[in-house]
Tab-separated table of C-alpha atoms and ligand atoms in Angstrom:
chain	number	residue	atom	x	y	z
A	378	MET	CA	-16.556	-17.531	34.512
A	379	ALA	CA	-13.015	-16.384	33.850
A	380	GLU	CA	-12.345	-13.325	31.722
A	381	PHE	CA	-9.979	-13.881	28.857
A	382	LEU	CA	-7.569	-11.681	26.992
A	383	ASN	CA	-9.270	-12.024	23.631
A	384	GLY	CA	-12.264	-13.460	21.835
A	385	HIS	CA	-10.336	-16.525	20.640
A	386	MET	CA	-10.373	-17.955	24.170
A	387	ALA	CA	-13.228	-19.792	25.919
A	388	VAL	CA	-14.115	-22.642	28.287
A	389	ASN	CA	-15.937	-25.761	27.057
A	390	GLU	CA	-18.514	-27.971	28.764
A	391	LYS	CA	-15.739	-30.097	30.363
A	392	GLY	CA	-14.400	-26.957	32.029
A	393	HIS	CA	-11.363	-27.058	29.719
A	394	PHE	CA	-9.691	-23.987	28.250
A	395	MET	CA	-10.295	-23.571	24.523
A	396	PHE	CA	-7.966	-21.599	22.283
A	397	GLY	CA	-8.710	-20.964	18.614
A	398	GLY	CA	-11.549	-23.475	18.839
A	399	ALA	CA	-9.355	-26.295	20.223
A	400	ASP	CA	-9.461	-27.958	23.644
A	401	VAL	CA	-5.812	-27.405	24.571
A	402	THR	CA	-5.846	-30.104	27.278
A	403	GLU	CA	-6.461	-32.537	24.424
A	404	LEU	CA	-3.659	-30.966	22.391
A	405	ALA	CA	-1.283	-31.462	25.328
A	406	LYS	CA	-2.256	-35.165	25.404
A	407	LYS	CA	-1.852	-35.545	21.665
A	408	TYR	CA	1.460	-33.722	21.192
A	409	GLY	CA	3.039	-33.748	24.673
A	410	THR	CA	4.337	-30.743	26.580
A	411	PRO	CA	5.824	-28.198	26.633
A	412	LEU	CA	3.941	-27.199	23.527
A	413	TYR	CA	3.527	-23.931	21.691
A	414	VAL	CA	0.058	-23.519	20.189
A	415	MET	CA	-0.589	-20.834	17.574
A	416	ASP	CA	-3.963	-19.643	16.300
A	417	GLU	CA	-3.835	-19.208	12.543
A	418	ALA	CA	-7.181	-17.415	12.322
A	419	LEU	CA	-5.994	-14.750	14.767
A	420	ILE	CA	-2.654	-14.325	12.973
A	421	ARG	CA	-4.456	-13.766	9.678
A	422	GLU	CA	-6.981	-11.449	11.332
A	423	ASN	CA	-4.128	-9.348	12.724
A	424	CYS	CA	-2.406	-9.142	9.327
A	425	ARG	CA	-5.638	-8.026	7.675
A	426	ALA	CA	-6.364	-5.434	10.347
A	427	PHE	CA	-2.964	-3.778	9.824
A	428	GLN	CA	-3.306	-3.999	6.043
A	429	SER	CA	-6.717	-2.392	6.012
A	430	SER	CA	-5.490	0.414	8.279
A	431	ILE	CA	-2.525	1.087	6.038
A	432	GLU	CA	-4.755	0.984	2.974
A	433	ARG	CA	-7.208	3.382	4.593
A	434	CYS	CA	-4.463	5.821	5.629
A	435	TYR	CA	-2.175	5.744	2.589
A	436	GLY	CA	-4.172	4.205	-0.264
A	437	GLY	CA	-1.887	1.984	-2.334
A	438	LYS	CA	1.181	3.767	-0.951
A	439	GLY	CA	1.898	1.586	2.053
A	440	MET	CA	2.961	-1.895	3.066
A	441	VAL	CA	2.849	-4.043	6.203
A	442	CYS	CA	5.983	-6.093	6.774
A	443	TYR	CA	5.836	-8.763	9.470
A	444	ALA	CA	8.940	-8.571	11.691
A	445	SER	CA	9.712	-12.247	11.583
A	446	LYS	CA	12.139	-12.270	14.527
A	447	ALA	CA	8.986	-12.441	16.659
A	448	PHE	CA	8.228	-15.941	15.401
A	449	SER	CA	10.104	-17.537	12.544
A	450	CYS	CA	9.539	-20.907	10.901
A	451	LYS	CA	8.561	-22.054	7.418
A	452	GLU	CA	4.827	-22.058	8.063
A	453	ILE	CA	4.650	-18.458	9.250
A	454	TYR	CA	6.368	-17.296	6.047
A	455	ARG	CA	3.867	-19.324	3.993
A	456	ILE	CA	1.010	-17.640	5.824
A	457	MET	CA	2.558	-14.175	5.415
A	458	ASN	CA	2.986	-14.849	1.710
A	459	GLU	CA	-0.644	-15.922	1.355
A	460	GLU	CA	-1.713	-12.761	3.182
A	461	GLY	CA	0.275	-10.599	0.755
A	462	MET	CA	2.460	-9.256	3.557
A	463	GLY	CA	6.065	-8.108	3.326
A	464	ILE	CA	8.502	-9.423	5.913
A	465	ASP	CA	11.573	-8.205	7.699
A	466	VAL	CA	14.459	-10.555	8.386
A	467	VAL	CA	17.569	-10.000	10.483
A	468	SER	CA	19.862	-12.867	9.643
A	469	ALA	CA	20.824	-15.296	6.901
A	470	GLY	CA	18.864	-17.883	8.897
A	471	GLU	CA	15.566	-15.997	8.767
A	472	LEU	CA	16.180	-15.108	5.124
A	473	TYR	CA	16.972	-18.726	4.243
A	474	THR	CA	13.816	-19.964	5.987
A	475	ALA	CA	11.647	-17.445	4.120
A	476	LEU	CA	13.241	-18.156	0.732
A	477	SER	CA	12.988	-21.908	1.326
A	478	VAL	CA	9.197	-21.713	1.118
A	479	GLY	CA	9.239	-19.422	-1.905
A	480	PHE	CA	8.636	-16.115	-0.128
A	481	PRO	CA	9.165	-13.443	-2.829
A	482	ALA	CA	12.561	-11.793	-2.283
A	483	GLU	CA	11.310	-8.389	-3.438
A	484	ARG	CA	8.965	-8.219	-0.438
A	485	ILE	CA	11.776	-8.815	2.061
A	486	GLY	CA	13.620	-6.140	4.029
A	487	PHE	CA	16.955	-7.160	5.536
A	488	HIS	CA	17.867	-5.591	8.897
A	489	GLY	CA	20.754	-5.849	11.320
A	490	ASN	CA	23.437	-3.715	12.893
A	491	ASN	CA	26.286	-6.013	11.885
A	492	LYS	CA	25.408	-7.974	8.791
A	493	THR	CA	28.313	-10.131	7.695
A	494	GLN	CA	29.787	-10.070	4.215
A	495	GLN	CA	28.347	-13.555	3.612
A	496	GLU	CA	24.908	-12.362	4.660
A	497	LEU	CA	25.102	-9.359	2.342
A	498	GLU	CA	26.263	-11.540	-0.555
A	499	TYR	CA	23.413	-13.954	0.134
A	500	ALA	CA	20.838	-11.146	0.257
A	501	VAL	CA	22.165	-9.410	-2.873
A	502	SER	CA	22.395	-12.600	-4.924
A	503	ASN	CA	18.813	-13.475	-4.012
A	504	GLY	CA	17.479	-10.036	-4.928
A	505	VAL	CA	16.191	-9.010	-1.485
A	506	GLY	CA	13.888	-5.989	-1.959
A	507	ARG	CA	15.407	-3.578	0.554
A	508	ILE	CA	18.540	-3.720	2.631
A	509	ILE	CA	18.207	-1.511	5.668
A	510	VAL	CA	21.733	-0.154	6.052
A	511	ASP	CA	22.800	0.483	9.622
A	512	ASN	CA	26.257	2.067	9.362
A	513	LEU	CA	29.023	3.249	7.026
A	514	THR	CA	31.054	0.046	7.276
A	515	GLU	CA	28.026	-1.812	5.964
A	516	LEU	CA	27.354	0.782	3.264
A	517	GLU	CA	30.867	0.417	1.867
A	518	LEU	CA	30.755	-3.376	2.076
A	519	LEU	CA	27.392	-3.425	0.342
A	520	GLU	CA	28.629	-1.232	-2.528
A	521	LYS	CA	31.514	-3.670	-3.126
A	522	THR	CA	29.237	-6.687	-2.802
A	523	ALA	CA	26.689	-5.281	-5.245
A	524	GLU	CA	29.417	-4.262	-7.698
A	525	ALA	CA	30.931	-7.744	-7.590
A	526	ALA	CA	27.481	-9.248	-8.244
A	527	GLY	CA	26.854	-6.768	-11.080
A	528	LYS	CA	23.708	-5.498	-9.370
A	529	THR	CA	22.231	-2.290	-8.017
A	530	VAL	CA	20.595	-2.698	-4.610
A	531	SER	CA	17.816	-0.598	-3.148
A	532	VAL	CA	18.448	0.469	0.416
A	533	MET	CA	16.979	2.339	3.339
A	534	PHE	CA	19.019	3.975	6.052
A	535	ARG	CA	18.253	3.093	9.653
A	536	ILE	CA	18.011	6.361	11.560
A	537	LYS	CA	17.975	6.935	15.321
A	538	PRO	CA	15.345	9.638	15.591
A	539	GLY	CA	16.384	10.551	19.144
A	540	ILE	CA	13.086	9.430	20.672
A	541	ASP	CA	13.132	7.830	24.087
A	542	ALA	CA	10.102	5.529	24.221
A	543	HIS	CA	8.909	4.440	27.629
A	544	THR	CA	9.530	0.741	27.576
A	545	HIS	CA	12.068	-1.702	29.037
A	546	SER	CA	15.610	-0.399	28.455
A	547	PHE	CA	16.614	-3.617	26.680
A	548	ILE	CA	13.956	-3.122	23.995
A	549	ARG	CA	14.341	0.652	23.536
A	550	THR	CA	16.100	1.560	20.314
A	551	GLY	CA	15.290	5.091	19.175
A	552	GLN	CA	17.562	7.079	21.491
A	553	ILE	CA	21.038	8.338	20.532
A	554	ASP	CA	22.756	5.852	22.859
A	555	SER	CA	21.729	2.837	20.811
A	556	LYS	CA	23.752	0.353	18.792
A	557	PHE	CA	21.271	0.650	15.916
A	558	GLY	CA	21.454	3.107	13.055
A	559	PHE	CA	22.776	6.539	12.096
A	560	ALA	CA	22.382	9.417	14.544
A	561	LEU	CA	20.607	12.574	13.416
A	562	GLU	CA	21.887	14.967	16.097
A	563	THR	CA	25.556	14.457	15.220
A	564	GLY	CA	25.104	14.907	11.465
A	565	GLU	CA	26.057	11.266	10.928
A	566	ALA	CA	22.838	10.469	9.051
A	567	MET	CA	23.202	13.402	6.623
A	568	ALA	CA	26.878	12.540	6.015
A	569	ALA	CA	25.828	8.981	5.161
A	570	VAL	CA	23.252	10.265	2.659
A	571	ARG	CA	25.973	12.344	0.980
A	572	GLU	CA	28.230	9.327	0.845
A	573	ALA	CA	25.468	7.241	-0.726
A	574	THR	CA	25.059	9.716	-3.595
A	575	ALA	CA	28.582	8.878	-4.705
A	576	LEU	CA	27.942	5.137	-4.866
A	577	ARG	CA	26.980	3.488	-8.149
A	578	HIS	CA	25.542	0.183	-6.939
A	579	VAL	CA	23.522	1.386	-4.007
A	580	LEU	CA	20.265	3.256	-4.494
A	581	LEU	CA	18.948	5.175	-1.484
A	582	LYS	CA	15.177	4.781	-1.543
A	583	GLY	CA	14.125	5.371	2.015
A	584	VAL	CA	14.738	5.969	5.668
A	585	HIS	CA	13.802	3.720	8.543
A	586	CYS	CA	13.339	4.048	12.272
A	587	HIS	CA	12.180	1.704	15.000
A	588	ILE	CA	11.875	3.297	18.417
A	589	GLY	CA	11.391	0.185	20.543
A	590	SER	CA	8.961	-2.559	21.393
A	591	GLN	CA	5.861	-3.108	23.554
A	592	ILE	CA	5.007	0.627	23.428
A	593	PHE	CA	1.518	1.780	24.428
A	594	ASP	CA	1.707	5.538	23.794
A	595	VAL	CA	0.942	6.912	20.369
A	596	ALA	CA	2.920	10.102	21.104
A	597	PRO	CA	6.478	8.721	20.603
A	598	PHE	CA	5.419	7.158	17.284
A	599	ALA	CA	3.924	10.460	16.109
A	600	GLU	CA	7.051	12.300	17.222
A	601	ALA	CA	9.292	9.821	15.390
A	602	ALA	CA	7.232	10.362	12.224
A	603	ARG	CA	7.668	14.142	12.621
A	604	VAL	CA	11.433	13.840	13.045
A	605	MET	CA	11.749	11.513	10.065
A	606	MET	CA	9.669	13.800	7.805
A	607	ARG	CA	11.867	16.722	8.806
A	608	PHE	CA	14.931	14.677	7.903
A	609	ILE	CA	13.447	13.790	4.502
A	610	ALA	CA	12.883	17.518	3.883
A	611	ASP	CA	16.396	18.410	5.088
A	612	VAL	CA	17.891	15.817	2.758
A	613	LYS	CA	15.992	17.372	-0.151
A	614	THR	CA	17.168	20.884	0.729
A	615	GLU	CA	20.780	19.963	1.380
A	616	THR	CA	21.416	17.340	-1.295
A	617	GLY	CA	18.523	17.579	-3.747
A	618	ILE	CA	17.736	13.884	-3.189
A	619	GLU	CA	14.060	13.025	-2.825
A	620	ILE	CA	13.586	10.167	-0.414
A	621	SER	CA	10.406	8.400	-1.410
A	622	GLU	CA	9.989	5.763	1.309
A	623	LEU	CA	9.546	5.932	5.061
A	624	ASN	CA	9.654	2.843	7.247
A	625	LEU	CA	8.358	3.454	10.768
A	626	GLY	CA	9.251	0.052	12.241
A	627	GLY	CA	7.119	-1.895	14.685
A	628	GLY	CA	6.752	-1.827	18.447
A	629	PHE	CA	2.983	-1.753	19.026
A	630	GLY	CA	2.211	-2.981	22.536
A	631	ILE	CA	-0.007	-6.002	23.172
A	632	LYS	CA	-2.099	-7.235	26.053
A	633	TYR	CA	-0.152	-9.716	28.175
A	634	THR	CA	-2.346	-9.252	31.236
A	635	ALA	CA	-5.607	-7.459	31.965
A	636	MET	CA	-3.468	-4.499	33.156
A	637	ASP	CA	-2.192	-3.798	29.629
A	638	LYS	CA	-4.279	-1.347	27.628
A	639	PRO	CA	-2.879	-1.074	24.113
A	640	PRO	CA	-4.400	1.646	21.914
A	641	ALA	CA	-6.430	0.448	18.945
A	642	TYR	CA	-3.805	0.038	16.218
A	643	ASP	CA	-6.115	1.604	13.671
A	644	SER	CA	-6.313	4.858	15.607
A	645	TYR	CA	-2.532	4.805	16.027
A	646	MET	CA	-2.095	4.418	12.246
A	647	GLU	CA	-4.497	7.243	11.607
A	648	GLN	CA	-2.833	9.646	14.037
A	649	VAL	CA	0.590	8.958	12.582
A	650	SER	CA	-0.670	9.289	9.007
A	651	ILE	CA	-2.167	12.690	9.835
A	652	VAL	CA	1.244	13.832	11.090
A	653	ILE	CA	2.957	12.545	7.953
A	654	LYS	CA	0.507	14.229	5.580
A	655	GLN	CA	0.556	17.526	7.487
A	656	MET	CA	4.343	17.542	7.605
A	657	ALA	CA	4.586	16.732	3.892
A	658	GLY	CA	2.365	19.715	3.117
A	659	GLN	CA	4.249	22.074	5.416
A	660	LEU	CA	7.695	20.999	4.264
A	661	GLY	CA	6.907	20.782	0.554
A	662	VAL	CA	7.799	17.118	0.100
A	663	GLU	CA	5.749	14.236	-1.299
A	664	VAL	CA	3.912	11.936	1.108
A	665	PRO	CA	6.307	8.970	1.121
A	666	PHE	CA	5.438	5.306	0.626
A	667	VAL	CA	5.011	4.093	4.216
A	668	TYR	CA	6.079	0.751	5.647
A	669	ILE	CA	5.360	-0.589	9.115
A	670	GLU	CA	6.957	-3.654	10.715
A	671	PRO	CA	4.745	-5.174	13.396
A	672	GLY	CA	6.029	-8.390	14.974
A	673	ARG	CA	4.617	-8.916	18.459
A	674	SER	CA	1.224	-7.436	17.547
A	675	ILE	CA	0.785	-9.984	14.724
A	676	VAL	CA	1.708	-13.175	16.574
A	677	GLY	CA	1.976	-12.400	20.315
A	678	ALA	CA	-1.612	-12.908	21.403
A	679	ALA	CA	-2.011	-15.639	18.796
A	680	GLY	CA	0.204	-18.027	20.756
A	681	ILE	CA	0.065	-19.838	24.086
A	682	THR	CA	2.389	-22.332	25.750
A	683	LEU	CA	1.229	-25.511	27.480
A	684	TYR	CA	3.192	-27.194	30.251
A	685	THR	CA	2.595	-30.149	32.545
A	686	VAL	CA	2.720	-29.359	36.236
A	687	GLY	CA	5.229	-31.467	38.190
A	688	ALA	CA	6.357	-30.788	41.724
A	689	VAL	CA	4.367	-28.323	43.824
A	690	LYS	CA	6.458	-27.059	46.727
A	691	ASN	CA	4.800	-25.104	49.486
A	692	ILE	CA	7.211	-23.150	51.698
A	693	PRO	CA	5.010	-22.044	54.592
A	694	ASN	CA	4.717	-18.256	54.944
A	695	ILE	CA	7.041	-17.745	52.007
A	696	ARG	CA	5.644	-18.991	48.698
A	697	THR	CA	4.373	-21.951	46.717
A	698	TYR	CA	6.484	-23.031	43.765
A	699	VAL	CA	4.633	-24.754	40.962
A	700	SER	CA	7.249	-26.367	38.711
A	701	VAL	CA	6.576	-27.105	35.067
A	702	ASP	CA	8.346	-29.162	32.401
A	703	GLY	CA	9.717	-26.128	30.519
A	704	GLY	CA	10.921	-22.692	31.590
A	705	MET	CA	13.535	-20.167	30.498
A	706	THR	CA	14.567	-22.452	27.648
A	707	ASP	CA	11.221	-21.985	25.902
A	708	ASN	CA	10.371	-18.579	27.412
A	709	PRO	CA	13.332	-16.500	28.605
A	710	ARG	CA	11.269	-13.323	28.870
A	711	TYR	CA	10.639	-13.346	32.606
A	712	ALA	CA	14.332	-13.979	33.258
A	713	LEU	CA	15.295	-11.196	30.829
A	714	TYR	CA	12.646	-8.524	31.353
A	715	GLU	CA	10.473	-9.734	34.239
A	716	SER	CA	7.680	-9.928	31.687
A	717	GLN	CA	4.227	-10.516	33.117
A	718	TYR	CA	1.921	-13.227	31.797
A	719	GLU	CA	-1.599	-14.392	32.402
A	720	MET	CA	-1.768	-18.101	33.245
A	721	LEU	CA	-4.409	-20.705	34.031
A	722	ILE	CA	-4.787	-24.425	34.597
A	723	ALA	CA	-6.274	-25.462	31.259
A	724	ASN	CA	-8.043	-28.554	32.587
A	725	LYS	CA	-9.576	-26.554	35.468
A	726	ALA	CA	-10.440	-23.413	33.549
A	727	SER	CA	-13.930	-23.106	35.007
A	728	GLN	CA	-12.640	-23.208	38.603
A	729	GLU	CA	-11.810	-20.128	40.669
A	730	LYS	CA	-8.229	-18.939	40.764
A	731	SER	CA	-7.769	-19.545	44.466
A	732	GLN	CA	-3.967	-19.679	44.805
A	733	THR	CA	-1.122	-17.235	44.382
A	734	VAL	CA	1.972	-19.090	43.265
A	735	THR	CA	5.387	-18.730	41.684
A	736	VAL	CA	5.695	-20.697	38.479
A	737	ALA	CA	9.171	-22.170	38.071
A	738	GLY	CA	10.891	-23.866	35.156
A	739	LYS	CA	13.083	-26.958	35.274
A	740	CYS	CA	16.463	-25.353	34.560
A	741	CYS	CA	19.325	-25.237	37.053
A	742	GLU	CA	18.893	-21.516	37.741
A	743	SER	CA	16.988	-19.829	40.545
A	744	GLY	CA	16.039	-17.132	38.052
A	745	ASP	CA	14.320	-19.691	35.851
A	746	LEU	CA	10.794	-18.541	36.571
A	747	LEU	CA	7.812	-17.910	34.326
A	748	GLY	CA	6.223	-15.562	36.824
A	749	LYS	CA	5.885	-14.597	40.474
A	750	ASP	CA	2.645	-14.040	42.376
A	751	ILE	CA	0.537	-15.619	39.686
A	752	SER	CA	-3.070	-16.175	40.532
A	753	LEU	CA	-4.011	-19.714	39.561
A	754	GLN	CA	-6.496	-22.532	40.084
A	755	THR	CA	-5.230	-25.159	42.563
A	756	ALA	CA	-2.276	-26.741	40.759
A	757	GLU	CA	-1.562	-30.436	41.115
A	758	PRO	CA	0.944	-32.739	39.405
A	759	GLY	CA	-0.302	-33.686	35.955
A	760	ASP	CA	-2.337	-30.522	35.414
A	761	ILE	CA	-1.848	-28.591	32.178
A	762	LEU	CA	-0.688	-25.024	32.707
A	763	ALA	CA	-1.427	-22.566	29.894
A	764	VAL	CA	0.655	-19.376	29.649
A	765	LEU	CA	-1.086	-16.846	27.409
A	766	SER	CA	0.289	-14.391	24.810
A	767	THR	CA	3.502	-16.301	24.193
A	768	GLY	CA	3.314	-16.210	20.398
A	769	ALA	CA	6.059	-13.584	20.033
A	770	TYR	CA	9.687	-13.848	21.175
A	771	ASN	CA	9.231	-17.219	22.857
A	772	TYR	CA	9.870	-19.947	20.288
A	773	SER	CA	12.181	-17.530	18.446
A	774	MET	CA	14.223	-16.906	21.616
A	775	ALA	CA	14.219	-20.505	22.859
A	776	SER	CA	17.507	-22.198	23.676
A	777	ASN	CA	18.918	-25.622	24.454
A	778	TYR	CA	20.291	-24.643	27.870
A	779	ASN	CA	20.684	-27.721	30.068
A	780	ARG	CA	20.379	-29.695	26.820
A	781	ILE	CA	16.635	-29.311	26.840
A	782	GLY	CA	15.069	-29.723	23.411
A	783	ARG	CA	12.879	-26.968	22.000
A	784	PRO	CA	9.136	-27.739	22.165
A	785	ALA	CA	6.994	-28.524	19.164
A	786	VAL	CA	4.721	-25.886	17.616
A	787	VAL	CA	1.159	-26.727	16.679
A	788	MET	CA	-1.000	-24.487	14.506
A	789	ILE	CA	-4.732	-24.507	15.009
A	790	ASN	CA	-7.268	-23.159	12.611
A	791	ASN	CA	-10.866	-23.043	13.807
A	792	GLY	CA	-10.335	-26.095	15.968
A	793	ALA	CA	-8.267	-28.186	13.542
A	794	ASP	CA	-4.667	-28.785	14.611
A	795	ARG	CA	-1.497	-29.540	12.669
A	796	LEU	CA	2.144	-29.808	13.644
A	797	ILE	CA	4.261	-27.025	12.118
A	798	VAL	CA	7.541	-27.477	14.006
A	799	ARG	CA	8.630	-30.861	15.368
A	800	ARG	CA	9.808	-31.251	18.959
A	801	GLU	CA	13.605	-31.462	19.199
A	802	SER	CA	14.638	-35.001	19.998
A	803	LEU	CA	17.632	-36.224	21.998
A	804	GLU	CA	19.313	-37.090	18.673
A	805	ASP	CA	18.696	-33.504	17.472
A	806	LEU	CA	20.565	-32.285	20.538
A	807	VAL	CA	23.736	-34.155	19.593
A	808	LYS	CA	23.503	-33.881	15.819
A	809	ASN	CA	26.269	-31.294	15.519
A	810	ASP	CA	28.499	-32.819	18.174
A	811	ILE	CA	31.632	-34.518	16.853
B	110	LIG	N1	11.409	-3.612	13.228
B	110	LIG	C1	12.648	-3.635	13.768
B	110	LIG	C2	13.735	-2.985	13.073
B	110	LIG	C3	12.850	-4.266	15.004
B	110	LIG	O1	14.064	-4.266	15.535
B	110	LIG	C4	11.772	-4.888	15.655
B	110	LIG	C5	11.960	-5.571	16.944
B	110	LIG	C6	10.509	-4.866	15.037
B	110	LIG	C7	10.363	-4.200	13.824
B	110	LIG	C8	9.295	-5.518	15.635
B	110	LIG	O2	8.942	-5.001	16.867
B	110	LIG	P1	7.572	-5.491	17.565
B	110	LIG	O3	6.447	-5.039	16.688
B	110	LIG	O4	7.647	-6.967	17.642
B	110	LIG	O5	7.618	-4.853	18.884
B	110	LIG	N2	12.919	-9.775	22.493
B	110	LIG	C9	12.151	-8.622	22.909
B	110	LIG	C10	11.706	-7.787	21.744
B	110	LIG	C11	12.844	-7.333	20.867
B	110	LIG	C12	12.352	-6.549	19.685
B	110	LIG	C13	13.427	-6.410	18.678
B	110	LIG	N3	13.079	-5.676	17.513
B	110	LIG	C14	10.957	-9.100	23.738
B	110	LIG	O6	10.842	-10.307	23.962
B	110	LIG	O7	10.162	-8.299	24.214
């Protein structure tokens, strides 16, 4: 019997792969492929696990905000609202989607290193809870925008804590050479705090950092917390301002393959909270209200993608290409980061994985692969290939390259399925063409 990545996966009596209590081979028949399948029970379980950790570590002084860039559509915002989560958004589009299902604006944090004036006006007029200011240009624009709207906005400053987390260079964000945030080392962050004190429509409530994504070590998170607490204390000494909120971002690694060994998030939370409390005591500042922003760790393992196998091309002594009906358009992560995934033939889940193959997409690009040297059951045309842990940064990073429509998304909850995002049709592909 195959070993699976989590307890929401199994094999039924037909030898079919089950995810979230559903036979996904049947889902592929019902909805077509490619198809994203999300497990609602696991998403909610993940939210609750983070919330109970935060509650345990900080009492009522903490909040979990889902980083919705990982997977954004109306239904996920409804679920986050029901779970009492906050969210982070990074564009007018994400904000619009959240507001369109009645997500409370005060529980939204708005990120981005180059928010446009229209985006700021939209966020301010809708009363977004926190705007996470990235740079001085934005700070000045926001002051004018808030003044024009007759409002005072609560902000956090995005800080680069100077931490170099060991992850892919494209998803590393805490080091000084990063496009995100104010640098500490150069005095830029402190100068920005001083500037904020002179503004009448911008209220500096907190500081924010996010050191990167898919990180397995606790140490860089603990170090970032230390640096941020020191900054909060320095701000108090130098300006008299007491910063009452600390947002530590997201970035918690997940299990894509059996090789990945993420730490238990609860122990991570605890270790970081110990640092924060110790530092607060040593530095003579209050323990701040703490936010975290997990994205991948909420939805990543709660999603899989189903494809239909088409051509199987064996190149003797070189490799076997198994081509599927999707690819970099629905999952660009192998092309971008050489991300590794666990895969299986869903309708042959009880069989041995006897082949090593390269799984290719259908785009006109040699780099359009979903993985190399993947161990798989014997793949034949018509089989259903399941790629696991695709819930984060797949649908949200999908494109229409080659004029391929984005797949549908189905949500399952203890075996019951419902469509939450329709498949893009050929008409959808031309709807903006003139
Ligand atoms: N907070 C901020 C400010 C962020 O920029 C991000 C992710 C998160 C939270 C959530 O990080 P997570 O918990 O999901 O690691 N496309 C890449 C990942 C980019 C992450 C961008 N920022 C990928 O597919 O791996």
